[in-house]
Coordinates of C-alpha atoms in Angstrom, one line a residue:
M1 CA -10.8 159.8 -178.3
N2 CA -9.4 156.3 -177.8
H3 CA -7.7 154.9 -181.0
R4 CA -6.7 151.5 -179.6
P5 CA -8.2 148.5 -181.6
S6 CA -10.7 146.3 -179.9
I7 CA -9.7 142.8 -178.9
R8 CA -12.1 141.5 -181.7
T9 CA -10.2 143.5 -184.3
V10 CA -6.8 142.2 -183.1
F11 CA -8.0 138.5 -183.3
A12 CA -9.6 139.1 -186.7
A13 CA -6.3 140.6 -188.0
A14 CA -4.4 137.7 -186.6
A15 CA -6.7 135.2 -188.3
V16 CA -6.2 136.9 -191.6
V17 CA -2.4 136.8 -191.2
F18 CA -2.4 133.1 -190.5
A19 CA -4.8 132.4 -193.3
V20 CA -2.7 134.3 -195.8
A21 CA 0.6 132.8 -194.6
G22 CA -0.9 129.3 -194.7
C23 CA 0.5 128.7 -191.2
S24 CA 3.8 127.9 -192.8
V25 CA 5.4 128.7 -189.5
L26 CA 3.7 125.7 -188.0
R27 CA 4.2 123.4 -190.9
P28 CA 7.7 123.1 -192.6
N29 CA 7.7 122.9 -196.4
A30 CA 7.4 119.2 -197.0
N31 CA 9.0 119.2 -200.4
L32 CA 12.4 120.6 -199.2
A33 CA 15.1 118.3 -197.8
A34 CA 18.1 119.9 -196.1
F35 CA 21.6 118.3 -196.1
S36 CA 24.9 119.2 -194.5
T37 CA 28.3 117.8 -193.9
T38 CA 31.7 118.7 -192.4
M39 CA 34.6 117.9 -194.7
T40 CA 37.9 116.8 -193.2
G41 CA 41.0 114.9 -194.4
A42 CA 40.2 112.0 -192.1
N43 CA 37.0 111.4 -194.1
E44 CA 39.0 110.9 -197.3
V45 CA 39.6 107.3 -198.5
P46 CA 42.4 106.8 -197.8
P47 CA 42.6 109.4 -195.0
V48 CA 44.7 112.6 -195.7
M49 CA 46.8 114.3 -193.1
T50 CA 45.6 118.0 -193.3
N51 CA 44.4 120.8 -191.0
A52 CA 41.9 121.8 -193.7
T53 CA 38.1 121.6 -192.9
G54 CA 35.0 122.6 -194.8
T55 CA 31.2 122.6 -194.7
V56 CA 28.5 122.0 -197.2
Y57 CA 24.9 123.0 -196.8
A58 CA 22.4 121.9 -199.4
Q59 CA 18.7 121.9 -200.1
L60 CA 16.8 119.6 -202.4
N61 CA 13.3 120.4 -203.7
T62 CA 11.9 116.9 -204.0
D63 CA 9.2 118.0 -206.4
T64 CA 11.5 119.8 -209.0
R65 CA 14.7 117.9 -208.0
L66 CA 16.5 121.3 -207.9
L67 CA 19.5 121.1 -205.6
K68 CA 21.1 124.3 -204.2
W69 CA 24.4 124.2 -202.3
K70 CA 26.8 126.5 -200.4
V71 CA 30.4 125.3 -199.7
S72 CA 33.1 126.9 -197.6
Y73 CA 36.5 125.6 -196.5
T74 CA 39.7 126.8 -194.9
G75 CA 43.3 125.6 -194.4
L76 CA 43.9 123.7 -197.7
S77 CA 47.5 122.9 -198.5
G78 CA 47.1 125.1 -201.6
P79 CA 44.4 126.5 -203.9
A80 CA 41.5 124.1 -204.6
T81 CA 42.0 122.5 -208.0
M82 CA 38.4 121.2 -208.2
A83 CA 35.5 120.2 -206.0
H84 CA 32.3 118.1 -206.5
F85 CA 29.7 115.7 -205.3
H86 CA 30.4 111.9 -205.7
G87 CA 28.0 109.0 -205.5
P88 CA 26.6 106.6 -205.0
A89 CA 28.8 105.6 -202.1
I90 CA 28.4 104.8 -198.4
V91 CA 30.9 106.2 -195.8
G92 CA 34.3 104.7 -196.4
A93 CA 33.8 103.9 -200.1
N94 CA 34.8 105.9 -203.1
A95 CA 32.6 106.7 -206.1
K96 CA 32.7 108.6 -209.4
V97 CA 32.0 112.2 -209.7
T98 CA 28.2 112.7 -209.8
L99 CA 28.0 116.5 -210.0
P100 CA 31.0 118.8 -210.5
F101 CA 31.0 122.2 -208.9
Q102 CA 31.5 124.9 -211.5
P103 CA 34.7 126.9 -211.2
P104 CA 35.9 129.0 -209.5
V105 CA 35.8 126.8 -206.4
T106 CA 37.4 129.4 -204.1
S107 CA 35.8 129.5 -200.7
P108 CA 33.0 130.3 -200.2
F109 CA 31.0 129.4 -203.3
E110 CA 27.5 128.2 -204.2
G111 CA 25.6 126.7 -207.0
H112 CA 22.6 124.7 -208.2
A113 CA 21.6 122.0 -210.5
T114 CA 18.6 119.9 -211.4
L115 CA 19.2 116.2 -210.5
T116 CA 18.0 113.1 -212.3
P117 CA 15.5 111.0 -210.4
E118 CA 18.3 108.5 -209.7
Q119 CA 20.7 111.2 -208.4
A120 CA 18.0 112.6 -206.1
A121 CA 17.2 109.1 -204.8
D122 CA 20.9 108.4 -204.0
L123 CA 21.3 111.8 -202.3
L124 CA 18.2 111.2 -200.2
A125 CA 19.5 107.7 -199.3
G126 CA 22.7 109.2 -197.9
K127 CA 24.9 107.9 -200.7
W128 CA 26.6 111.2 -201.8
Y129 CA 29.7 112.9 -200.5
A130 CA 31.4 116.2 -201.3
N131 CA 35.1 116.7 -201.6
V132 CA 37.7 119.4 -202.4
H133 CA 40.9 118.6 -204.2
S134 CA 44.3 120.4 -204.2
A135 CA 47.5 119.9 -206.1
A136 CA 49.1 118.2 -203.1
H137 CA 46.1 115.9 -202.8
P138 CA 44.8 115.2 -206.3
G139 CA 42.5 112.5 -205.0
G140 CA 40.9 114.9 -202.6
E141 CA 42.1 116.8 -199.5
I142 CA 38.8 117.0 -197.6
R143 CA 35.6 115.0 -197.8
G144 CA 32.2 114.7 -196.0
Q145 CA 29.2 112.5 -196.5
M146 CA 26.0 114.5 -197.1
I147 CA 23.6 113.9 -194.2
L148 CA 19.8 114.5 -194.4
R149 CA 18.8 116.8 -191.6
E150 CA 15.4 116.6 -189.9

């Protein structure tokens, strides 16, 4: 006896899978904005001579304004003393701390916070940067501007 499904059964099953999944494979989630940056000493203002580098990946739900982030770095001159997002600021300008990262800030680490409408607007406009501080560089050893990814 042949137990292979008919072509009609295969197409019907595929239609059910796409209907249940909402075709999310074909349509990215419109309410999620992805950001990333590479942090270096050259991006600090003023620039810092260091071999340290780092990355930040973040995702903002534009409906709830929930921001989630993952940070990693290597090569700092010593242990990180603090790390945070700053804004609003364009590349080459300094700004106040907008959102501190909760300790410990040993690499790698992650976190989340709900932003105010103003914070979300500044982040989406490219006016946030992330940096990591060390004892040798209390103003920040590495920095990177958060860039909205398509």
